[in-house]
C-alpha atoms as an extended CHARMM CRD file, in Angstrom:
* protein
*
       206  EXT
         1         1  UNK       CA             39.3920000000       18.9300000000       -8.3970000000  PROA      1               0.0000000000
         2         2  UNK       CA             36.3680000000       18.3860000000      -10.3150000000  PROA      2               0.0000000000
         3         3  UNK       CA             34.2850000000       20.4720000000       -7.4020000000  PROA      3               0.0000000000
         4         4  UNK       CA             36.8560000000       23.1390000000       -6.7660000000  PROA      4               0.0000000000
         5         5  UNK       CA             36.6280000000       23.5880000000      -10.8580000000  PROA      5               0.0000000000
         6         6  UNK       CA             32.9690000000       23.8990000000      -10.9400000000  PROA      6               0.0000000000
         7         7  UNK       CA             33.0290000000       26.1880000000       -7.4290000000  PROA      7               0.0000000000
         8         8  UNK       CA             36.0120000000       28.0880000000       -9.6280000000  PROA      8               0.0000000000
         9         9  UNK       CA             33.0890000000       28.2930000000      -12.3570000000  PROA      9               0.0000000000
        10        10  UNK       CA             30.4730000000       30.1230000000      -10.4740000000  PROA      10              0.0000000000
        11        11  UNK       CA             33.5780000000       33.0720000000       -9.2460000000  PROA      11              0.0000000000
        12        12  UNK       CA             34.6400000000       33.3420000000      -12.6850000000  PROA      12              0.0000000000
        13        13  UNK       CA             30.6950000000       33.7770000000      -13.8360000000  PROA      13              0.0000000000
        14        14  UNK       CA             30.1010000000       36.5290000000      -11.2230000000  PROA      14              0.0000000000
        15        15  UNK       CA             32.9880000000       38.1350000000      -11.9000000000  PROA      15              0.0000000000
        16        16  UNK       CA             32.2530000000       38.4920000000      -15.6200000000  PROA      16              0.0000000000
        17        17  UNK       CA             28.9510000000       39.6370000000      -15.0650000000  PROA      17              0.0000000000
        18        18  UNK       CA             30.5190000000       42.4980000000      -12.4560000000  PROA      18              0.0000000000
        19        19  UNK       CA             33.8580000000       43.3520000000      -14.8760000000  PROA      19              0.0000000000
        20        20  UNK       CA             31.9640000000       43.3310000000      -17.9060000000  PROA      20              0.0000000000
        21        21  UNK       CA             29.0920000000       46.0690000000      -17.2650000000  PROA      21              0.0000000000
        22        22  UNK       CA             29.2660000000       46.5880000000      -13.6600000000  PROA      22              0.0000000000
        23        23  UNK       CA             27.2010000000       44.0400000000      -12.8800000000  PROA      23              0.0000000000
        24        24  UNK       CA             24.3280000000       45.0170000000      -15.0540000000  PROA      24              0.0000000000
        25        25  UNK       CA             21.8150000000       42.2980000000      -16.5520000000  PROA      25              0.0000000000
        26        26  UNK       CA             23.3500000000       39.8750000000      -19.7020000000  PROA      26              0.0000000000
        27        27  UNK       CA             20.5630000000       39.9550000000      -23.0990000000  PROA      27              0.0000000000
        28        28  UNK       CA             20.1070000000       36.0540000000      -21.7350000000  PROA      28              0.0000000000
        29        29  UNK       CA             18.6750000000       37.4860000000      -18.6500000000  PROA      29              0.0000000000
        30        30  UNK       CA             16.7210000000       40.8450000000      -19.7300000000  PROA      30              0.0000000000
        31        31  UNK       CA             14.9510000000       38.0490000000      -22.6400000000  PROA      31              0.0000000000
        32        32  UNK       CA             14.4410000000       35.4700000000      -20.0400000000  PROA      32              0.0000000000
        33        33  UNK       CA             12.8940000000       38.1930000000      -17.4170000000  PROA      33              0.0000000000
        34        34  UNK       CA             10.6780000000       39.9060000000      -20.5180000000  PROA      34              0.0000000000
        35        35  UNK       CA              9.0930000000       36.3460000000      -21.1320000000  PROA      35              0.0000000000
        36        36  UNK       CA              8.5840000000       35.2990000000      -17.5340000000  PROA      36              0.0000000000
        37        37  UNK       CA              6.7970000000       39.0470000000      -16.6590000000  PROA      37              0.0000000000
        38        38  UNK       CA              4.6630000000       38.1350000000      -19.3600000000  PROA      38              0.0000000000
        39        39  UNK       CA              3.7650000000       35.4830000000      -19.1810000000  PROA      39              0.0000000000
        40        40  UNK       CA              2.8780000000       35.7240000000      -15.2360000000  PROA      40              0.0000000000
        41        41  UNK       CA             -0.1870000000       34.2950000000      -13.3340000000  PROA      41              0.0000000000
        42        42  UNK       CA             -1.9860000000       33.7320000000      -10.1460000000  PROA      42              0.0000000000
        43        43  UNK       CA             -1.5440000000       29.9090000000      -10.8430000000  PROA      43              0.0000000000
        44        44  UNK       CA              2.5790000000       30.3880000000      -11.2220000000  PROA      44              0.0000000000
        45        45  UNK       CA              2.8020000000       32.4400000000       -8.8020000000  PROA      45              0.0000000000
        46        46  UNK       CA              1.3100000000       30.5050000000       -6.1810000000  PROA      46              0.0000000000
        47        47  UNK       CA              3.5310000000       27.5230000000       -7.0850000000  PROA      47              0.0000000000
        48        48  UNK       CA              7.0310000000       29.9930000000       -7.2630000000  PROA      48              0.0000000000
        49        49  UNK       CA              5.7150000000       31.3010000000       -3.8210000000  PROA      49              0.0000000000
        50        50  UNK       CA              6.0910000000       28.0640000000       -2.1130000000  PROA      50              0.0000000000
        51        51  UNK       CA              9.3430000000       27.5960000000       -3.7260000000  PROA      51              0.0000000000
        52        52  UNK       CA             10.3500000000       30.2240000000       -2.2710000000  PROA      52              0.0000000000
        53        53  UNK       CA              9.2840000000       29.3320000000        1.7660000000  PROA      53              0.0000000000
        54        54  UNK       CA             11.0370000000       25.7130000000        0.6430000000  PROA      54              0.0000000000
        55        55  UNK       CA             14.6610000000       27.4610000000       -0.2030000000  PROA      55              0.0000000000
        56        56  UNK       CA             14.5500000000       29.8620000000        2.0260000000  PROA      56              0.0000000000
        57        57  UNK       CA             13.6040000000       31.3440000000        5.3340000000  PROA      57              0.0000000000
        58        58  UNK       CA             13.1720000000       28.9700000000        8.4880000000  PROA      58              0.0000000000
        59        59  UNK       CA             11.7950000000       26.1440000000        6.4520000000  PROA      59              0.0000000000
        60        60  UNK       CA             15.2570000000       25.8500000000        4.9330000000  PROA      60              0.0000000000
        61        61  UNK       CA             17.7140000000       27.1280000000        7.5480000000  PROA      61              0.0000000000
        62        62  UNK       CA             16.2750000000       25.3030000000       10.5340000000  PROA      62              0.0000000000
        63        63  UNK       CA             12.6990000000       22.7210000000       10.0310000000  PROA      63              0.0000000000
        64        64  UNK       CA             15.1480000000       20.7910000000        6.5960000000  PROA      64              0.0000000000
        65        65  UNK       CA             18.5050000000       20.6750000000        8.5210000000  PROA      65              0.0000000000
        66        66  UNK       CA             16.9400000000       19.3960000000       11.6040000000  PROA      66              0.0000000000
        67        67  UNK       CA             14.8560000000       16.5550000000       10.1110000000  PROA      67              0.0000000000
        68        68  UNK       CA             17.5250000000       15.4590000000        7.8540000000  PROA      68              0.0000000000
        69        69  UNK       CA             19.9310000000       15.0950000000       10.3440000000  PROA      69              0.0000000000
        70        70  UNK       CA             17.5930000000       13.7550000000       12.5150000000  PROA      70              0.0000000000
        71        71  UNK       CA             16.8290000000       10.9210000000        9.9420000000  PROA      71              0.0000000000
        72        72  UNK       CA             20.6150000000       10.5340000000        8.8260000000  PROA      72              0.0000000000
        73        73  UNK       CA             21.1320000000        9.6750000000       12.8490000000  PROA      73              0.0000000000
        74        74  UNK       CA             18.4480000000        7.4630000000       13.3290000000  PROA      74              0.0000000000
        75        75  UNK       CA             19.5340000000        5.6180000000       10.4560000000  PROA      75              0.0000000000
        76        76  UNK       CA             22.9800000000        5.4900000000       12.3070000000  PROA      76              0.0000000000
        77        77  UNK       CA             24.7570000000        7.2810000000        9.5690000000  PROA      77              0.0000000000
        78        78  UNK       CA             26.2990000000        9.8800000000       11.7460000000  PROA      78              0.0000000000
        79        79  UNK       CA             29.1800000000       10.7430000000        8.7240000000  PROA      79              0.0000000000
        80        80  UNK       CA             26.1250000000       11.2720000000        6.8390000000  PROA      80              0.0000000000
        81        81  UNK       CA             24.6100000000       13.5440000000        8.7240000000  PROA      81              0.0000000000
        82        82  UNK       CA             28.1070000000       15.5970000000        9.3000000000  PROA      82              0.0000000000
        83        83  UNK       CA             28.6990000000       15.7140000000        5.1120000000  PROA      83              0.0000000000
        84        84  UNK       CA             25.2230000000       17.5100000000        5.3910000000  PROA      84              0.0000000000
        85        85  UNK       CA             25.7730000000       20.0350000000        7.7580000000  PROA      85              0.0000000000
        86        86  UNK       CA             29.4330000000       20.8570000000        6.4620000000  PROA      86              0.0000000000
        87        87  UNK       CA             28.1060000000       21.2680000000        2.7000000000  PROA      87              0.0000000000
        88        88  UNK       CA             25.1680000000       23.1160000000        3.4980000000  PROA      88              0.0000000000
        89        89  UNK       CA             26.7060000000       25.4800000000        5.9190000000  PROA      89              0.0000000000
        90        90  UNK       CA             29.4390000000       25.8670000000        3.8750000000  PROA      90              0.0000000000
        91        91  UNK       CA             26.8070000000       26.5300000000        0.3660000000  PROA      91              0.0000000000
        92        92  UNK       CA             25.3550000000       28.9810000000        2.4860000000  PROA      92              0.0000000000
        93        93  UNK       CA             28.5830000000       30.6720000000        3.5670000000  PROA      93              0.0000000000
        94        94  UNK       CA             29.9380000000       30.7430000000        0.1780000000  PROA      94              0.0000000000
        95        95  UNK       CA             26.6530000000       33.0870000000       -1.0370000000  PROA      95              0.0000000000
        96        96  UNK       CA             26.9180000000       34.8580000000        1.3440000000  PROA      96              0.0000000000
        97        97  UNK       CA             30.9040000000       35.8390000000        0.5660000000  PROA      97              0.0000000000
        98        98  UNK       CA             30.0610000000       36.0370000000       -2.6520000000  PROA      98              0.0000000000
        99        99  UNK       CA             26.5430000000       38.5230000000       -2.6900000000  PROA      99              0.0000000000
       100       100  UNK       CA             28.8330000000       41.1860000000       -0.8360000000  PROA      100             0.0000000000
       101       101  UNK       CA             31.8690000000       40.3320000000       -2.9170000000  PROA      101             0.0000000000
       102       102  UNK       CA             30.0640000000       41.1660000000       -6.2290000000  PROA      102             0.0000000000
       103       103  UNK       CA             26.4970000000       42.9110000000       -4.6730000000  PROA      103             0.0000000000
       104       104  UNK       CA             25.3170000000       42.5280000000       -8.2330000000  PROA      104             0.0000000000
       105       105  UNK       CA             21.8830000000       44.5070000000       -7.9710000000  PROA      105             0.0000000000
       106       106  UNK       CA             18.5210000000       42.7900000000       -8.2320000000  PROA      106             0.0000000000
       107       107  UNK       CA             15.5590000000       43.0410000000      -10.3860000000  PROA      107             0.0000000000
       108       108  UNK       CA             13.2520000000       45.6680000000      -10.8670000000  PROA      108             0.0000000000
       109       109  UNK       CA             10.2730000000       43.0640000000      -11.2290000000  PROA      109             0.0000000000
       110       110  UNK       CA             10.4680000000       41.9020000000       -7.4340000000  PROA      110             0.0000000000
       111       111  UNK       CA              7.3710000000       40.0250000000       -5.6850000000  PROA      111             0.0000000000
       112       112  UNK       CA              9.2550000000       38.8730000000       -2.6680000000  PROA      112             0.0000000000
       113       113  UNK       CA             11.0570000000       40.2210000000        0.3690000000  PROA      113             0.0000000000
       114       114  UNK       CA             15.1240000000       39.2280000000       -0.1840000000  PROA      114             0.0000000000
       115       115  UNK       CA             18.3810000000       40.0880000000        1.6200000000  PROA      115             0.0000000000
       116       116  UNK       CA             21.4860000000       42.3300000000       -0.3960000000  PROA      116             0.0000000000
       117       117  UNK       CA             23.2060000000       41.2290000000       -3.6200000000  PROA      117             0.0000000000
       118       118  UNK       CA             21.7580000000       39.2150000000       -6.2620000000  PROA      118             0.0000000000
       119       119  UNK       CA             24.6120000000       37.0730000000       -7.6480000000  PROA      119             0.0000000000
       120       120  UNK       CA             24.5140000000       33.9090000000       -6.5910000000  PROA      120             0.0000000000
       121       121  UNK       CA             20.6060000000       32.9060000000       -5.6610000000  PROA      121             0.0000000000
       122       122  UNK       CA             21.1380000000       31.3220000000       -2.4930000000  PROA      122             0.0000000000
       123       123  UNK       CA             18.0460000000       29.7810000000       -2.7630000000  PROA      123             0.0000000000
       124       124  UNK       CA             19.3550000000       27.7680000000       -5.6090000000  PROA      124             0.0000000000
       125       125  UNK       CA             22.6120000000       27.2090000000       -4.2980000000  PROA      125             0.0000000000
       126       126  UNK       CA             20.8250000000       25.5910000000       -1.4890000000  PROA      126             0.0000000000
       127       127  UNK       CA             18.8000000000       23.5100000000       -3.9800000000  PROA      127             0.0000000000
       128       128  UNK       CA             21.7150000000       21.8910000000       -6.0750000000  PROA      128             0.0000000000
       129       129  UNK       CA             23.4610000000       21.1470000000       -3.1720000000  PROA      129             0.0000000000
       130       130  UNK       CA             20.9320000000       19.2800000000       -1.0410000000  PROA      130             0.0000000000
       131       131  UNK       CA             20.2140000000       17.3890000000       -4.7840000000  PROA      131             0.0000000000
       132       132  UNK       CA             23.3850000000       16.3380000000       -4.8420000000  PROA      132             0.0000000000
       133       133  UNK       CA             24.2670000000       15.5810000000       -1.2930000000  PROA      133             0.0000000000
       134       134  UNK       CA             21.1090000000       12.8060000000       -1.2640000000  PROA      134             0.0000000000
       135       135  UNK       CA             22.3090000000       11.5940000000       -4.5570000000  PROA      135             0.0000000000
       136       136  UNK       CA             25.5120000000       11.0240000000       -2.5870000000  PROA      136             0.0000000000
       137       137  UNK       CA             24.1280000000        9.5320000000        0.2700000000  PROA      137             0.0000000000
       138       138  UNK       CA             20.9830000000        8.0500000000       -1.1310000000  PROA      138             0.0000000000
       139       139  UNK       CA             22.4980000000        6.9530000000       -4.7510000000  PROA      139             0.0000000000
       140       140  UNK       CA             19.2870000000        6.0040000000       -7.1630000000  PROA      140             0.0000000000
       141       141  UNK       CA             18.2970000000        7.2260000000      -10.2700000000  PROA      141             0.0000000000
       142       142  UNK       CA             15.0710000000        8.6340000000       -8.8240000000  PROA      142             0.0000000000
       143       143  UNK       CA             16.9200000000       10.9380000000       -6.5510000000  PROA      143             0.0000000000
       144       144  UNK       CA             19.1670000000       12.3990000000       -9.2170000000  PROA      144             0.0000000000
       145       145  UNK       CA             15.7910000000       12.9330000000      -11.4330000000  PROA      145             0.0000000000
       146       146  UNK       CA             13.6610000000       14.3200000000       -7.7720000000  PROA      146             0.0000000000
       147       147  UNK       CA             16.8700000000       16.2570000000       -7.2840000000  PROA      147             0.0000000000
       148       148  UNK       CA             17.6590000000       17.7070000000      -10.9670000000  PROA      148             0.0000000000
       149       149  UNK       CA             13.9090000000       18.6430000000      -11.1790000000  PROA      149             0.0000000000
       150       150  UNK       CA             13.6490000000       20.7560000000       -7.8840000000  PROA      150             0.0000000000
       151       151  UNK       CA             16.5810000000       22.4080000000       -8.6460000000  PROA      151             0.0000000000
       152       152  UNK       CA             14.9330000000       23.1140000000      -11.9040000000  PROA      152             0.0000000000
       153       153  UNK       CA             12.0190000000       24.4370000000      -10.7830000000  PROA      153             0.0000000000
       154       154  UNK       CA             13.6160000000       26.8070000000       -7.8980000000  PROA      154             0.0000000000
       155       155  UNK       CA             15.5230000000       28.3650000000      -10.9750000000  PROA      155             0.0000000000
       156       156  UNK       CA             12.7730000000       28.7150000000      -12.5850000000  PROA      156             0.0000000000
       157       157  UNK       CA             10.4920000000       29.9640000000       -9.3410000000  PROA      157             0.0000000000
       158       158  UNK       CA             13.4120000000       32.2200000000       -8.3670000000  PROA      158             0.0000000000
       159       159  UNK       CA             13.7350000000       34.1750000000      -11.6900000000  PROA      159             0.0000000000
       160       160  UNK       CA              9.8350000000       34.2870000000      -12.2540000000  PROA      160             0.0000000000
       161       161  UNK       CA              9.6520000000       36.1300000000       -8.7870000000  PROA      161             0.0000000000
       162       162  UNK       CA             11.9060000000       38.7620000000       -9.5880000000  PROA      162             0.0000000000
       163       163  UNK       CA             14.0710000000       37.4430000000       -7.5530000000  PROA      163             0.0000000000
       164       164  UNK       CA             17.0110000000       37.1370000000       -9.3920000000  PROA      164             0.0000000000
       165       165  UNK       CA             18.7000000000       37.1540000000      -13.2750000000  PROA      165             0.0000000000
       166       166  UNK       CA             18.3990000000       33.9100000000      -14.6310000000  PROA      166             0.0000000000
       167       167  UNK       CA             22.9510000000       33.6980000000      -14.6990000000  PROA      167             0.0000000000
       168       168  UNK       CA             22.2060000000       34.5120000000      -11.1260000000  PROA      168             0.0000000000
       169       169  UNK       CA             20.3520000000       31.2540000000      -10.8040000000  PROA      169             0.0000000000
       170       170  UNK       CA             22.7790000000       29.6630000000      -13.3110000000  PROA      170             0.0000000000
       171       171  UNK       CA             25.9050000000       30.8290000000      -10.3300000000  PROA      171             0.0000000000
       172       172  UNK       CA             23.6420000000       29.0930000000       -7.4600000000  PROA      172             0.0000000000
       173       173  UNK       CA             23.7080000000       26.0230000000       -9.0910000000  PROA      173             0.0000000000
       174       174  UNK       CA             27.6030000000       25.3980000000      -10.3600000000  PROA      174             0.0000000000
       175       175  UNK       CA             28.1510000000       27.0620000000       -6.2910000000  PROA      175             0.0000000000
       176       176  UNK       CA             25.9010000000       24.2140000000       -4.9550000000  PROA      176             0.0000000000
       177       177  UNK       CA             27.5140000000       21.4990000000       -6.9580000000  PROA      177             0.0000000000
       178       178  UNK       CA             30.5790000000       22.3030000000       -6.5570000000  PROA      178             0.0000000000
       179       179  UNK       CA             30.7410000000       22.6750000000       -2.8910000000  PROA      179             0.0000000000
       180       180  UNK       CA             28.9540000000       19.6640000000       -2.0100000000  PROA      180             0.0000000000
       181       181  UNK       CA             31.2120000000       17.7960000000       -4.3670000000  PROA      181             0.0000000000
       182       182  UNK       CA             34.1210000000       19.2050000000       -2.1200000000  PROA      182             0.0000000000
       183       183  UNK       CA             32.9430000000       18.7830000000        0.6650000000  PROA      183             0.0000000000
       184       184  UNK       CA             31.8580000000       14.9200000000        0.4580000000  PROA      184             0.0000000000
       185       185  UNK       CA             35.5940000000       14.8630000000       -1.2010000000  PROA      185             0.0000000000
       186       186  UNK       CA             37.7260000000       14.0280000000        2.1170000000  PROA      186             0.0000000000
       187       187  UNK       CA             34.7580000000       11.8860000000        3.5760000000  PROA      187             0.0000000000
       188       188  UNK       CA             34.3120000000       10.0770000000        0.9140000000  PROA      188             0.0000000000
       189       189  UNK       CA             35.4930000000        6.5550000000        2.4780000000  PROA      189             0.0000000000
       190       190  UNK       CA             33.3390000000        7.1660000000        5.7590000000  PROA      190             0.0000000000
       191       191  UNK       CA             30.3950000000        8.3330000000        4.0360000000  PROA      191             0.0000000000
       192       192  UNK       CA             30.3270000000        5.7820000000        1.1390000000  PROA      192             0.0000000000
       193       193  UNK       CA             31.7980000000        3.0210000000        3.9110000000  PROA      193             0.0000000000
       194       194  UNK       CA             28.9870000000        3.7730000000        6.4500000000  PROA      194             0.0000000000
       195       195  UNK       CA             26.6060000000        3.6240000000        3.7620000000  PROA      195             0.0000000000
       196       196  UNK       CA             27.9590000000       -0.2700000000        2.8750000000  PROA      196             0.0000000000
       197       197  UNK       CA             28.1350000000       -1.1490000000        6.5540000000  PROA      197             0.0000000000
       198       198  UNK       CA             24.5810000000       -0.7340000000        7.0870000000  PROA      198             0.0000000000
       199       199  UNK       CA             23.0860000000       -2.2650000000        3.8880000000  PROA      199             0.0000000000
       200       200  UNK       CA             25.4280000000       -4.9570000000        4.8150000000  PROA      200             0.0000000000
       201       201  UNK       CA             23.1190000000       -5.3600000000        8.2670000000  PROA      201             0.0000000000
       202       202  UNK       CA             20.0100000000       -5.0510000000        7.0810000000  PROA      202             0.0000000000
       203       203  UNK       CA             16.8770000000       -7.1910000000        7.2570000000  PROA      203             0.0000000000
       204       204  UNK       CA             17.4450000000       -8.2450000000        3.6010000000  PROA      204             0.0000000000
       205       205  UNK       CA             21.0220000000       -9.4020000000        3.8970000000  PROA      205             0.0000000000
       206       206  UNK       CA             20.8060000000      -11.2640000000        6.5060000000  PROA      206             0.0000000000
């Protein structure tokens, strides 16, 4: 229910933006974009482009999923691998569905090539989903912290590059978190049981 509620918040935010003023930027969007543009510098552009490549294209679509699935299978956690794949694919599909449903225009200060639709941010949705997934599969404070930092940096980088309004990144954040929780719910017993069984078989517990 909590996952569905968060997904519902993402949908509601997008609907409100479109209904309110036909998708035009909110006040906070324009204020944030003004600050970002005024503080652009080569070093921040370089870092933002790195995040752009990490969160999309071949790396995010193929390389990262293949590596993570392979690692989970090597750890003998097939349910975890299936959960990751299902959540990642559903997140990507949900992003495209909402993009075409709302059809919000991108900011004019674009610095990278992008696809159709500004709301929600696919890069941020993917980052948020991965942060939640990894935190569930490998529970630990450092995983939550690393995932949160990665997602926050992704949100800033998307607005820095002019690829999204700030509210687009919030929508992506909510969608990624919500989908990851929704997919995990029916698989929780299998995923957690698999992790518990493996920990019992580890050399430290022999």
